[in-house]
Amino acid sequence: TISYYSQDPSKNVGRVKTVSFDATRTPSSPIVVGVSIPGSNSINNKFYTSNIRPAITVNFDQASSITFANLVNKASSLEIIPLDPSASSTTPIELQVPVTASLKNAEYSLELNAQNTNGVRMAFGCPDEDGCPDGIVIDDQEPEILSISPSGGIIILDLTPISITFNEDVNLDTIQL
């Protein structure tokens, strides 16, 4: 409640008036707080997996249900794979690639939107929300070494950099010489 009065230029004071109002907090939209894909590597907010039917787990900051979820091939936006959410009004929510679909070797964008138990939808949805991955790369082929430098079985006694070039981006865990 706010009480107020008015005063004219001659300094005459009016009666005190009151105004009452109710302010309720608007429910916030769901926010993605994490995405995981079992058996994948995450590098620079991009997932790499050899699984052609990965399970994608999405965690929200509150109980939410997914209103739609797709994987879209970034090279050919015509290839759209609808994903099946495991459950609603829970977090985390697991998304499954349908049994009838197998993903090709490519980079995909996760597109999804969700709403909370009050029906408030995500502000932007994936891929534009913070917390969403920049991409999901499906790659079930082993990388090939294109070149190694120095080559030819040369024995080097000094400290020398060794360069290995692959046909694709790789994540080297160990190298044994």
Coordinates of N, CA and C in Angstrom, one line a residue:
T1 N 0.8 -1.2 0.0 CA 0.0 0.0 0.0 C 0.9 1.2 0.0
I2 N 0.5 2.2 -0.9 CA 1.2 3.5 -0.9 C 0.2 4.6 -0.6
S3 N 0.6 5.5 0.3 CA -0.2 6.6 0.6 C 0.4 7.9 0.0
Y4 N -0.4 8.8 -0.5 CA 0.1 10.0 -1.1 C -0.9 11.1 -1.1
Y5 N -0.4 12.3 -1.3 CA -1.3 13.5 -1.4 C -0.7 14.4 -2.5
S6 N -1.6 15.3 -2.9 CA -1.1 16.3 -3.9 C -1.1 17.7 -3.3
Q7 N -0.3 18.5 -4.0 CA -0.2 19.9 -3.5 C -0.2 20.8 -4.7
D8 N -1.1 21.8 -4.7 CA -1.2 22.7 -5.9 C -0.2 23.8 -5.7
P9 N 0.0 24.7 -6.8 CA 1.0 25.8 -6.7 C 0.8 26.8 -5.6
S10 N -0.4 26.9 -5.0 CA -0.7 27.8 -3.9 C -0.4 27.1 -2.6
K11 N 0.1 26.0 -2.6 CA 0.5 25.2 -1.4 C -0.7 24.6 -0.7
N12 N -1.8 24.4 -1.4 CA -3.0 23.8 -0.8 C -2.8 22.3 -0.9
V13 N -2.9 21.6 0.3 CA -2.7 20.1 0.3 C -4.0 19.4 0.2
G14 N -4.0 18.4 -0.7 CA -5.2 17.6 -0.9 C -5.3 16.5 0.2
R15 N -6.4 15.7 0.1 CA -6.6 14.6 1.0 C -5.6 13.5 0.7
V16 N -5.3 12.8 1.8 CA -4.4 11.6 1.6 C -5.1 10.5 0.9
K17 N -4.5 10.0 -0.1 CA -5.1 8.9 -0.9 C -4.2 7.6 -0.7
T18 N -4.7 6.5 -0.9 CA -3.9 5.2 -0.8 C -4.2 4.4 -2.1
V19 N -3.2 3.7 -2.5 CA -3.2 2.7 -3.6 C -2.6 1.4 -3.1
S20 N -3.4 0.3 -3.3 CA -2.9 -1.0 -2.9 C -2.6 -1.8 -4.1
F21 N -1.6 -2.6 -4.1 CA -1.4 -3.5 -5.2 C -0.7 -4.8 -4.7
D22 N -0.8 -5.9 -5.5 CA -0.1 -7.1 -5.2 C 0.9 -7.4 -6.2
A23 N 2.1 -7.7 -5.8 CA 3.2 -8.1 -6.7 C 3.5 -9.5 -6.5
T24 N 3.4 -10.3 -7.5 CA 3.8 -11.7 -7.4 C 5.0 -12.0 -8.3
R25 N 5.8 -12.9 -7.9 CA 7.0 -13.2 -8.6 C 6.6 -14.0 -9.8
T26 N 7.0 -13.6 -11.0 CA 6.8 -14.4 -12.2 C 7.7 -15.6 -12.2
P27 N 7.2 -16.8 -12.5 CA 8.0 -18.0 -12.6 C 9.1 -17.8 -13.7
S28 N 10.3 -18.3 -13.4 CA 11.4 -18.2 -14.3 C 11.3 -19.3 -15.3
S29 N 11.9 -19.1 -16.5 CA 11.9 -20.2 -17.5 C 13.0 -21.2 -17.1
P30 N 12.9 -22.4 -17.6 CA 13.9 -23.4 -17.4 C 15.2 -23.0 -18.0
I31 N 16.3 -23.4 -17.4 CA 17.7 -23.1 -17.9 C 18.4 -24.4 -17.9
V32 N 19.1 -24.7 -19.0 CA 19.9 -25.8 -19.2 C 21.2 -25.6 -18.3
V33 N 21.4 -26.5 -17.4 CA 22.6 -26.4 -16.5 C 23.7 -27.5 -16.9
G34 N 23.3 -28.3 -17.8 CA 24.3 -29.3 -18.2 C 23.8 -30.3 -19.2
V35 N 24.6 -30.8 -20.1 CA 24.3 -31.8 -21.1 C 25.4 -32.8 -21.0
S36 N 25.1 -34.1 -21.1 CA 26.1 -35.1 -21.1 C 25.7 -36.2 -22.1
I37 N 26.7 -36.9 -22.6 CA 26.6 -38.0 -23.5 C 27.5 -39.1 -23.1
P38 N 27.0 -40.2 -22.5 CA 27.9 -41.2 -22.0 C 28.8 -41.7 -23.1
G39 N 30.1 -42.0 -22.8 CA 31.0 -42.5 -23.7 C 31.6 -41.5 -24.7
S40 N 31.3 -40.2 -24.5 CA 31.8 -39.2 -25.4 C 32.9 -38.4 -24.8
N41 N 33.6 -37.7 -25.6 CA 34.6 -36.7 -25.2 C 34.0 -35.3 -25.4
S42 N 34.2 -34.5 -24.4 CA 33.7 -33.1 -24.6 C 34.9 -32.2 -24.7
I43 N 35.1 -31.5 -25.8 CA 36.2 -30.6 -26.0 C 35.6 -29.3 -26.5
N44 N 35.9 -28.2 -25.8 CA 35.4 -26.8 -26.1 C 33.9 -26.8 -26.4
N45 N 33.2 -27.4 -25.5 CA 31.7 -27.4 -25.5 C 31.1 -28.1 -26.7
K46 N 31.9 -29.1 -27.3 CA 31.5 -29.9 -28.4 C 31.7 -31.4 -28.0
F47 N 30.7 -32.2 -28.2 CA 30.8 -33.6 -27.9 C 31.2 -34.4 -29.1
Y48 N 32.1 -35.4 -28.9 CA 32.6 -36.3 -29.9 C 32.3 -37.7 -29.5
T49 N 31.6 -38.5 -30.3 CA 31.2 -39.8 -30.0 C 31.2 -40.7 -31.2
S50 N 31.5 -42.0 -31.0 CA 31.4 -43.0 -32.1 C 30.1 -43.7 -32.1
N51 N 29.2 -43.4 -31.1 CA 27.9 -44.0 -31.0 C 27.0 -43.4 -32.0
I52 N 26.4 -44.2 -32.9 CA 25.5 -43.7 -33.9 C 24.1 -43.5 -33.4
R53 N 23.8 -43.9 -32.1 CA 22.6 -43.6 -31.5 C 22.8 -43.2 -30.0
P54 N 23.4 -42.1 -29.8 CA 23.8 -41.7 -28.5 C 22.6 -41.3 -27.6
A55 N 22.7 -41.5 -26.3 CA 21.8 -41.1 -25.4 C 22.3 -39.7 -24.9
I56 N 21.4 -38.7 -24.9 CA 21.8 -37.3 -24.5 C 21.0 -37.0 -23.3
T57 N 21.7 -36.7 -22.2 CA 21.1 -36.3 -21.0 C 21.1 -34.8 -20.8
V58 N 20.0 -34.2 -20.5 CA 19.9 -32.7 -20.4 C 19.4 -32.5 -18.9
N59 N 20.2 -31.6 -18.2 CA 19.8 -31.2 -16.9 C 19.3 -29.8 -16.9
F60 N 18.2 -29.6 -16.2 CA 17.6 -28.2 -16.1 C 17.7 -27.8 -14.6
D61 N 17.6 -26.5 -14.4 CA 17.7 -25.9 -13.1 C 16.4 -26.2 -12.3
Q62 N 15.3 -26.7 -12.9 CA 14.1 -26.9 -12.2 C 13.3 -28.0 -13.0
A63 N 12.3 -28.6 -12.4 CA 11.5 -29.6 -13.0 C 10.9 -29.0 -14.3
S64 N 11.1 -29.8 -15.4 CA 10.8 -29.3 -16.8 C 10.3 -30.4 -17.6
S65 N 9.6 -30.1 -18.7 CA 9.3 -31.1 -19.7 C 9.7 -30.6 -21.0
I66 N 10.2 -31.4 -21.9 CA 10.7 -31.0 -23.2 C 9.5 -30.9 -24.1
T67 N 9.4 -29.8 -24.8 CA 8.3 -29.6 -25.8 C 8.7 -30.0 -27.2
F68 N 10.0 -29.9 -27.5 CA 10.5 -30.6 -28.8 C 12.0 -30.7 -28.6
A69 N 12.5 -31.7 -29.4 CA 14.0 -31.9 -29.4 C 14.3 -32.6 -30.7
N70 N 15.3 -32.0 -31.3 CA 15.8 -32.6 -32.6 C 17.3 -32.5 -32.7
L71 N 17.9 -33.4 -33.5 CA 19.3 -33.2 -33.9 C 19.3 -32.8 -35.3
V72 N 20.0 -31.8 -35.7 CA 20.0 -31.3 -37.1 C 21.4 -31.3 -37.6
N73 N 21.6 -32.0 -38.7 CA 22.9 -32.1 -39.4 C 23.3 -30.7 -39.8
K74 N 24.5 -30.2 -39.3 CA 24.9 -28.9 -39.6 C 25.3 -28.7 -41.0
A75 N 25.8 -29.7 -41.7 CA 26.1 -29.6 -43.1 C 24.9 -29.6 -44.0
S76 N 23.9 -30.3 -43.6 CA 22.7 -30.5 -44.4 C 21.5 -30.3 -43.5
S77 N 21.1 -29.0 -43.4 CA 20.0 -28.8 -42.4 C 18.7 -29.5 -42.7
L78 N 18.7 -30.2 -43.9 CA 17.5 -30.9 -44.2 C 17.3 -32.2 -43.4
E79 N 18.5 -32.7 -42.9 CA 18.5 -34.0 -42.1 C 18.1 -33.6 -40.7
I80 N 16.9 -33.9 -40.3 CA 16.4 -33.6 -38.9 C 16.0 -34.9 -38.3
I81 N 16.6 -35.2 -37.1 CA 16.3 -36.4 -36.4 C 15.5 -36.0 -35.1
P82 N 14.2 -36.4 -35.0 CA 13.5 -36.1 -33.8 C 13.9 -37.0 -32.7
L83 N 14.0 -36.4 -31.5 CA 14.5 -37.2 -30.3 C 13.3 -37.5 -29.4
D84 N 13.4 -38.6 -28.7 CA 12.3 -39.0 -27.8 C 12.7 -38.7 -26.4
P85 N 12.0 -37.8 -25.7 CA 12.4 -37.6 -24.3 C 11.9 -38.8 -23.4
S86 N 12.7 -39.1 -22.4 CA 12.4 -40.3 -21.6 C 11.3 -40.0 -20.6
A87 N 11.2 -38.8 -20.1 CA 10.1 -38.5 -19.1 C 9.9 -37.0 -19.1
S88 N 8.9 -36.5 -18.5 CA 8.7 -35.1 -18.3 C 8.6 -34.7 -16.9
S89 N 8.7 -33.5 -16.6 CA 8.6 -32.9 -15.2 C 9.7 -33.5 -14.3
T90 N 10.8 -33.9 -14.8 CA 11.9 -34.3 -14.0 C 13.2 -33.7 -14.6
T91 N 14.2 -33.7 -13.8 CA 15.5 -33.4 -14.3 C 16.5 -34.3 -13.7
P92 N 17.4 -35.0 -14.4 CA 17.7 -34.8 -15.8 C 16.7 -35.5 -16.7
I93 N 16.7 -35.1 -17.9 CA 15.8 -35.8 -18.9 C 16.7 -36.4 -20.0
E94 N 16.5 -37.7 -20.3 CA 17.3 -38.4 -21.3 C 16.6 -38.3 -22.6
L95 N 17.4 -38.0 -23.6 CA 16.8 -37.9 -25.0 C 17.4 -39.1 -25.8
Q96 N 16.6 -39.9 -26.5 CA 17.0 -41.0 -27.2 C 16.9 -40.8 -28.7
V97 N 17.9 -41.2 -29.5 CA 17.7 -41.3 -30.9 C 16.8 -42.5 -31.2
P98 N 15.7 -42.3 -31.9 CA 14.8 -43.4 -32.2 C 15.4 -44.7 -32.7
V99 N 14.9 -45.8 -32.4 CA 15.4 -47.1 -32.8 C 15.5 -47.2 -34.3
T100 N 14.6 -46.5 -35.0 CA 14.6 -46.5 -36.5 C 15.6 -45.7 -37.1
A101 N 16.3 -44.9 -36.4 CA 17.3 -43.9 -36.9 C 18.7 -44.3 -36.5
S102 N 19.6 -44.1 -37.4 CA 21.1 -44.1 -37.1 C 21.7 -42.9 -37.7
L103 N 22.5 -42.2 -36.9 CA 23.1 -41.0 -37.3 C 24.3 -41.3 -38.2
K104 N 24.4 -40.4 -39.2 CA 25.6 -40.5 -40.1 C 26.8 -39.8 -39.5
N105 N 28.0 -40.1 -40.0 CA 29.1 -39.3 -39.5 C 29.0 -37.9 -39.9
A106 N 28.8 -37.0 -39.0 CA 28.6 -35.6 -39.3 C 28.5 -34.9 -37.9
E107 N 28.5 -33.5 -38.0 CA 28.3 -32.7 -36.9 C 26.8 -32.3 -36.8
Y108 N 26.2 -32.4 -35.6 CA 24.8 -32.1 -35.4 C 24.7 -31.0 -34.4
S109 N 23.6 -30.3 -34.5 CA 23.2 -29.3 -33.6 C 22.0 -29.8 -32.8
L110 N 22.0 -29.7 -31.5 CA 20.9 -30.1 -30.6 C 20.0 -28.9 -30.5
E111 N 18.8 -29.1 -31.0 CA 17.7 -28.1 -30.9 C 16.7 -28.6 -30.0
L112 N 16.3 -27.8 -28.9 CA 15.3 -28.3 -28.0 C 14.7 -27.1 -27.3
N113 N 13.5 -27.2 -26.8 CA 12.9 -26.3 -25.9 C 12.2 -27.1 -24.9
A114 N 11.9 -26.4 -23.7 CA 11.3 -27.1 -22.6 C 10.4 -26.0 -21.9
Q115 N 9.5 -26.5 -21.1 CA 8.7 -25.6 -20.2 C 8.8 -26.2 -18.8
N116 N 8.6 -25.3 -17.8 CA 8.6 -25.7 -16.4 C 7.1 -26.2 -16.1
T117 N 6.9 -26.5 -14.8 CA 5.6 -27.0 -14.4 C 4.5 -25.9 -14.4
N118 N 4.9 -24.6 -14.5 CA 4.0 -23.5 -14.7 C 3.7 -23.2 -16.1
G119 N 4.3 -23.9 -17.0 CA 4.1 -23.7 -18.5 C 4.9 -22.6 -19.1
V120 N 5.9 -22.1 -18.3 CA 6.8 -21.1 -18.8 C 7.9 -21.8 -19.6
R121 N 8.1 -21.4 -20.9 CA 9.1 -22.0 -21.8 C 10.4 -21.3 -21.6
M122 N 11.5 -22.0 -22.2 CA 12.8 -21.5 -22.2 C 12.9 -20.2 -22.9
A123 N 13.7 -19.3 -22.5 CA 13.8 -18.0 -23.1 C 14.2 -18.1 -24.6
F124 N 15.3 -18.9 -24.9 CA 15.8 -19.0 -26.2 C 15.7 -20.5 -26.8
G125 N 16.0 -21.4 -25.9 CA 16.1 -22.8 -26.4 C 17.5 -23.1 -26.9
C126 N 17.7 -24.4 -27.0 CA 19.0 -24.8 -27.6 C 19.0 -24.7 -29.1
P127 N 20.0 -24.3 -29.8 CA 21.4 -24.2 -29.3 C 21.8 -22.8 -28.7
D128 N 20.8 -21.9 -28.6 CA 21.2 -20.5 -28.2 C 21.3 -20.3 -26.7
E129 N 20.8 -21.2 -25.9 CA 20.9 -21.0 -24.4 C 22.4 -21.3 -24.0
D130 N 22.8 -20.6 -22.9 CA 24.0 -21.1 -22.2 C 23.8 -22.5 -21.7
G131 N 24.8 -23.3 -21.6 CA 24.6 -24.6 -21.1 C 24.4 -25.7 -22.2
C132 N 24.0 -25.2 -23.4 CA 23.8 -26.1 -24.5 C 25.1 -26.3 -25.3
P133 N 25.3 -27.6 -25.8 CA 26.5 -27.8 -26.5 C 26.6 -27.1 -27.9
D134 N 27.8 -26.7 -28.3 CA 28.0 -26.1 -29.6 C 27.8 -27.1 -30.7
G135 N 27.9 -28.3 -30.5 CA 27.8 -29.4 -31.5 C 27.9 -30.8 -30.9
I136 N 27.4 -31.7 -31.7 CA 27.6 -33.1 -31.3 C 28.1 -33.8 -32.6
V137 N 29.4 -34.3 -32.5 CA 30.0 -34.9 -33.7 C 29.9 -36.4 -33.6
I138 N 29.3 -37.0 -34.6 CA 29.3 -38.5 -34.7 C 30.4 -38.9 -35.6
D139 N 31.3 -39.8 -35.1 CA 32.4 -40.2 -36.0 C 32.7 -41.6 -35.5
D140 N 32.3 -42.6 -36.3 CA 32.6 -44.0 -36.0 C 33.8 -44.6 -36.8
Q141 N 34.6 -43.8 -37.4 CA 35.7 -44.2 -38.2 C 37.0 -43.8 -37.5
E142 N 38.0 -44.7 -37.5 CA 39.3 -44.4 -36.9 C 40.0 -43.4 -37.7
P143 N 40.8 -42.5 -37.0 CA 41.6 -41.5 -37.8 C 42.8 -42.2 -38.4
E144 N 43.2 -41.5 -39.5 CA 44.4 -42.0 -40.2 C 45.5 -41.0 -40.1
I145 N 46.7 -41.5 -40.0 CA 47.9 -40.7 -40.0 C 48.2 -40.4 -41.4
L146 N 48.3 -39.1 -41.7 CA 48.7 -38.6 -43.1 C 50.2 -38.5 -43.2
S147 N 50.8 -37.9 -42.1 CA 52.2 -37.8 -42.2 C 52.8 -37.7 -40.8
I148 N 54.1 -38.1 -40.7 CA 54.9 -37.9 -39.5 C 56.2 -37.3 -39.8
S149 N 56.6 -36.3 -39.1 CA 57.8 -35.6 -39.3 C 58.6 -35.5 -38.1
P150 N 59.9 -35.8 -38.1 CA 60.7 -36.3 -39.2 C 60.3 -37.8 -39.5
S151 N 60.6 -38.2 -40.7 CA 60.2 -39.5 -41.2 C 61.4 -40.3 -41.7
G152 N 61.2 -41.5 -42.1 CA 62.2 -42.3 -42.7 C 63.1 -43.0 -41.7
G153 N 62.7 -43.2 -40.5 CA 63.6 -44.0 -39.5 C 64.8 -43.2 -39.1
I154 N 64.8 -41.9 -39.2 CA 66.0 -41.1 -38.8 C 66.1 -41.1 -37.3
I155 N 67.3 -41.4 -36.8 CA 67.6 -41.4 -35.4 C 68.1 -40.0 -35.0
I156 N 67.4 -39.4 -34.1 CA 67.7 -38.0 -33.7 C 68.3 -38.0 -32.3
L157 N 69.4 -37.4 -32.1 CA 70.0 -37.3 -30.8 C 69.7 -36.0 -30.0
D158 N 69.2 -35.0 -30.7 CA 68.9 -33.8 -30.0 C 67.4 -33.7 -29.8
L159 N 67.0 -32.7 -29.0 CA 65.6 -32.5 -28.8 C 65.0 -31.9 -30.1
T160 N 64.0 -32.7 -30.7 CA 63.5 -32.3 -31.9 C 62.0 -32.4 -31.8
P161 N 61.2 -31.4 -32.3 CA 59.8 -31.5 -32.3 C 59.3 -32.6 -33.3
I162 N 58.3 -33.3 -32.9 CA 57.7 -34.3 -33.8 C 56.3 -33.9 -34.2
S163 N 56.0 -33.9 -35.5 CA 54.7 -33.5 -36.0 C 54.0 -34.7 -36.6
I164 N 52.8 -34.9 -36.1 CA 51.9 -35.9 -36.7 C 50.7 -35.2 -37.2
T165 N 50.3 -35.5 -38.5 CA 49.2 -34.9 -39.1 C 48.1 -36.0 -39.4
F166 N 46.9 -35.8 -38.9 CA 45.8 -36.8 -39.1 C 44.8 -36.3 -40.1
N167 N 44.0 -37.1 -40.6 CA 42.9 -36.7 -41.6 C 41.7 -36.1 -40.9
E168 N 41.7 -35.9 -39.6 CA 40.6 -35.3 -38.8 C 41.2 -34.8 -37.5
D169 N 40.4 -34.0 -36.8 CA 40.7 -33.6 -35.4 C 40.8 -34.9 -34.5
V170 N 41.9 -34.9 -33.7 CA 42.0 -36.1 -32.8 C 42.3 -35.5 -31.4
N171 N 42.1 -36.4 -30.4 CA 42.5 -36.1 -29.1 C 43.5 -37.2 -28.7
L172 N 44.8 -36.8 -28.6 CA 45.8 -37.7 -28.2 C 45.9 -37.8 -26.7
D173 N 45.8 -39.1 -26.2 CA 45.9 -39.3 -24.8 C 47.4 -39.6 -24.4
T174 N 48.0 -40.4 -25.2 CA 49.4 -40.8 -24.9 C 50.1 -41.0 -26.2
I175 N 51.5 -40.8 -26.2 CA 52.3 -41.2 -27.4 C 53.5 -41.9 -26.8
Q176 N 53.8 -43.1 -27.4 CA 55.0 -43.8 -27.0 C 55.9 -43.9 -28.2
L177 N 57.2 -43.6 -27.9 CA 58.2 -43.7 -29.0 C 59.0 -44.9 -28.8

